[in-house]
Amino acid sequence: MAKLNVNGAVREFEAEGDTPLLWVLREQLGLTGTKYGCGIAACGACTVHIDGVPTRTCVRPVSTVEEKEKILTIEGLGLSGLHPVQKAWAALDVPQCGFCQSGMIMATVALLKEKPNPSDADIDAAITNICRCGTYNRIRAAIKVVANGGNTKTAALSIQHADGSTT
């Protein structure tokens, strides 16, 4: 049986070598937070980290991933509580349908690890994921909130929440 190191645990699976890593994560390991969007690595819904590098799993054959490589999925990101990016996403009501958000969050975490205070050009270069709902302004604002230590007042958005409060 083949093995993968996913979210800090070695997991066994059975699949053909050309099976995309996405399907092993979802179908074999039950980690359904990583989504299928396009199947050609264009949309980013399937993004996870492999050894810290954002990787689109819909086109990565499972046979190309070694057991020593560390895979981090959206489920593993918040094992010890919500990640600051997840907190900013919630505070700014970033998701609408939410389908792309796990991949978007994983791409953002990688960006902020590499560049803790990214410029707009850095964000444009690193966040190439597609959001069909068009929440790009909120995504950018959430990235800047995390870069500024979590202060939602730096987001330059005025969001009225269902409970009447504003961010």
GROMACS .gro file of C-alpha atoms in nm:
model
  167
    1MET     CA    1   0.000   0.000   0.000
    2ALA     CA    2   0.129   0.348  -0.086
    3LYS     CA    3   0.169   0.620   0.177
    4LEU     CA    4   0.140   0.997   0.194
    5ASN     CA    5   0.227   1.237   0.476
    6VAL     CA    6  -0.087   1.448   0.505
    7ASN     CA    7  -0.151   1.706   0.777
    8GLY     CA    8   0.123   1.557   0.993
    9ALA     CA    9   0.012   1.193   0.970
   10VAL     CA   10   0.126   0.917   0.738
   11ARG     CA   11  -0.179   0.782   0.558
   12GLU     CA   12  -0.211   0.471   0.341
   13PHE     CA   13  -0.405   0.458   0.017
   14GLU     CA   14  -0.457   0.248  -0.294
   15ALA     CA   15  -0.471   0.417  -0.632
   16GLU     CA   16  -0.318   0.397  -0.977
   17GLY     CA   17  -0.001   0.606  -1.012
   18ASP     CA   18  -0.158   0.843  -1.263
   19THR     CA   19  -0.450   0.925  -1.032
   20PRO     CA   20  -0.446   1.295  -0.951
   21LEU     CA   21  -0.348   1.368  -0.591
   22LEU     CA   22  -0.679   1.556  -0.557
   23TRP     CA   23  -0.881   1.235  -0.592
   24VAL     CA   24  -0.666   1.046  -0.343
   25LEU     CA   25  -0.711   1.326  -0.088
   26ARG     CA   26  -1.087   1.347  -0.143
   27GLU     CA   27  -1.192   0.989  -0.218
   28GLN     CA   28  -0.934   0.775  -0.043
   29LEU     CA   29  -0.850   0.993   0.258
   30GLY     CA   30  -1.184   1.172   0.302
   31LEU     CA   31  -1.033   1.523   0.297
   32THR     CA   32  -1.304   1.695   0.095
   33GLY     CA   33  -1.205   2.054   0.173
   34THR     CA   34  -0.982   2.050  -0.135
   35LYS     CA   35  -1.214   2.103  -0.431
   36TYR     CA   36  -1.228   2.000  -0.796
   37GLY     CA   37  -1.288   2.301  -1.014
   38CYS     CA   38  -1.141   2.269  -1.361
   39GLY     CA   39  -0.908   1.969  -1.389
   40ILE     CA   40  -0.641   2.172  -1.574
   41ALA     CA   41  -0.477   2.363  -1.285
   42ALA     CA   42  -0.630   2.693  -1.396
   43CYS     CA   43  -0.872   2.778  -1.115
   44GLY     CA   44  -0.680   2.683  -0.800
   45ALA     CA   45  -0.972   2.530  -0.609
   46CYS     CA   46  -0.756   2.219  -0.559
   47THR     CA   47  -0.458   2.401  -0.403
   48VAL     CA   48  -0.272   2.238  -0.113
   49HIS     CA   49   0.083   2.286   0.012
   50ILE     CA   50   0.349   2.027  -0.060
   51ASP     CA   51   0.654   2.107   0.150
   52GLY     CA   52   0.521   2.461   0.182
   53VAL     CA   53   0.472   2.517  -0.190
   54PRO     CA   54   0.118   2.582  -0.316
   55THR     CA   55   0.038   2.297  -0.553
   56ARG     CA   56  -0.264   2.237  -0.774
   57THR     CA   57  -0.354   1.877  -0.710
   58CYS     CA   58  -0.593   1.817  -0.998
   59VAL     CA   59  -0.297   1.767  -1.234
   60ARG     CA   60  -0.037   1.624  -0.995
   61PRO     CA   61  -0.019   1.245  -1.030
   62VAL     CA   62  -0.005   1.081  -0.689
   63SER     CA   63   0.297   0.878  -0.802
   64THR     CA   64   0.501   1.199  -0.814
   65VAL     CA   65   0.452   1.267  -0.442
   66GLU     CA   66   0.693   1.092  -0.208
   67GLU     CA   67   0.605   0.985   0.146
   68LYS     CA   68   0.871   1.222   0.284
   69GLU     CA   69   0.697   1.522   0.125
   70LYS     CA   70   0.461   1.699   0.365
   71ILE     CA   71   0.115   1.772   0.230
   72LEU     CA   72  -0.094   2.035   0.408
   73THR     CA   73  -0.463   2.063   0.320
   74ILE     CA   74  -0.721   2.316   0.436
   75GLU     CA   75  -0.824   2.068   0.706
   76GLY     CA   76  -0.469   2.063   0.844
   77LEU     CA   77  -0.431   2.439   0.837
   78GLY     CA   78  -0.655   2.489   1.138
   79LEU     CA   79  -0.567   2.187   1.350
   80SER     CA   80  -0.478   2.408   1.646
   81GLY     CA   81  -0.748   2.672   1.593
   82LEU     CA   82  -0.826   2.901   1.304
   83HIS     CA   83  -0.529   3.031   1.106
   84PRO     CA   84  -0.503   3.415   1.090
   85VAL     CA   85  -0.601   3.399   0.720
   86GLN     CA   86  -0.915   3.203   0.807
   87LYS     CA   87  -0.996   3.458   1.078
   88ALA     CA   88  -0.958   3.748   0.833
   89TRP     CA   89  -1.171   3.562   0.576
   90ALA     CA   90  -1.450   3.526   0.832
   91ALA     CA   91  -1.417   3.881   0.969
   92LEU     CA   92  -1.446   4.034   0.621
   93ASP     CA   93  -1.713   3.795   0.491
   94VAL     CA   94  -1.487   3.701   0.200
   95PRO     CA   95  -1.666   3.386   0.080
   96GLN     CA   96  -1.993   3.396  -0.105
   97CYS     CA   97  -2.051   3.050  -0.246
   98GLY     CA   98  -1.724   2.939  -0.083
   99PHE     CA   99  -1.631   2.680  -0.344
  100CYS     CA  100  -1.292   2.831  -0.432
  101GLN     CA  101  -1.208   2.948  -0.083
  102SER     CA  102  -1.003   2.655   0.047
  103GLY     CA  103  -0.766   2.687  -0.249
  104MET     CA  104  -0.765   3.065  -0.220
  105ILE     CA  105  -0.681   3.045   0.150
  106MET     CA  106  -0.400   2.796   0.088
  107ALA     CA  107  -0.251   3.021  -0.182
  108THR     CA  108  -0.277   3.321   0.052
  109VAL     CA  109  -0.108   3.139   0.341
  110ALA     CA  110   0.183   3.053   0.110
  111LEU     CA  111   0.207   3.413  -0.012
  112LEU     CA  112   0.211   3.556   0.342
  113LYS     CA  113   0.473   3.305   0.453
  114GLU     CA  114   0.700   3.415   0.169
  115LYS     CA  115   0.608   3.785   0.182
  116PRO     CA  116   0.456   3.887   0.518
  117ASN     CA  117   0.366   4.234   0.389
  118PRO     CA  118   0.287   4.183   0.019
  119SER     CA  119   0.233   4.467  -0.225
  120ASP     CA  120  -0.063   4.467  -0.461
  121ALA     CA  121   0.175   4.344  -0.734
  122ASP     CA  122   0.285   4.055  -0.508
  123ILE     CA  123  -0.078   3.963  -0.446
  124ASP     CA  124  -0.160   3.977  -0.817
  125ALA     CA  125   0.139   3.755  -0.900
  126ALA     CA  126   0.076   3.494  -0.630
  127ILE     CA  127  -0.303   3.473  -0.612
  128THR     CA  128  -0.398   3.345  -0.955
  129ASN     CA  129  -0.693   3.143  -0.827
  130ILE     CA  130  -1.031   3.208  -0.984
  131CYS     CA  131  -1.331   3.317  -0.777
  132ARG     CA  132  -1.651   3.286  -0.979
  133CYS     CA  133  -1.831   3.513  -0.731
  134GLY     CA  134  -1.577   3.790  -0.785
  135THR     CA  135  -1.478   3.850  -0.422
  136TYR     CA  136  -1.131   3.970  -0.525
  137ASN     CA  137  -1.155   4.304  -0.341
  138ARG     CA  138  -1.239   4.128  -0.015
  139ILE     CA  139  -0.965   3.871  -0.073
  140ARG     CA  140  -0.710   4.149  -0.121
  141ALA     CA  141  -0.844   4.328   0.188
  142ALA     CA  142  -0.820   4.010   0.397
  143ILE     CA  143  -0.459   3.959   0.287
  144LYS     CA  144  -0.378   4.313   0.395
  145VAL     CA  145  -0.556   4.264   0.728
  146VAL     CA  146  -0.338   3.962   0.806
  147ALA     CA  147  -0.027   4.153   0.693
  148ASN     CA  148  -0.126   4.434   0.931
  149GLY     CA  149  -0.160   4.206   1.232
  150GLY     CA  150  -0.529   4.121   1.207
  151ASN     CA  151  -0.675   4.469   1.246
  152THR     CA  152  -0.989   4.465   1.030
  153LYS     CA  153  -1.006   4.846   1.038
  154THR     CA  154  -0.711   4.846   0.795
  155ALA     CA  155  -0.918   4.663   0.535
  156ALA     CA  156  -1.064   4.981   0.385
  157LEU     CA  157  -1.399   4.805   0.352
  158SER     CA  158  -1.723   4.896   0.519
  159ILE     CA  159  -1.911   4.572   0.562
  160GLN     CA  160  -2.249   4.562   0.732
  161HIS     CA  161  -2.306   4.220   0.888
  162ALA     CA  162  -2.642   4.049   0.936
  163ASP     CA  163  -2.630   4.125   1.310
  164GLY     CA  164  -2.606   4.498   1.233
  165SER     CA  165  -2.239   4.536   1.325
  166THR     CA  166  -1.991   4.680   1.076
  167THR     CA  167  -1.633   4.591   0.992
   0.00000   0.00000   0.00000
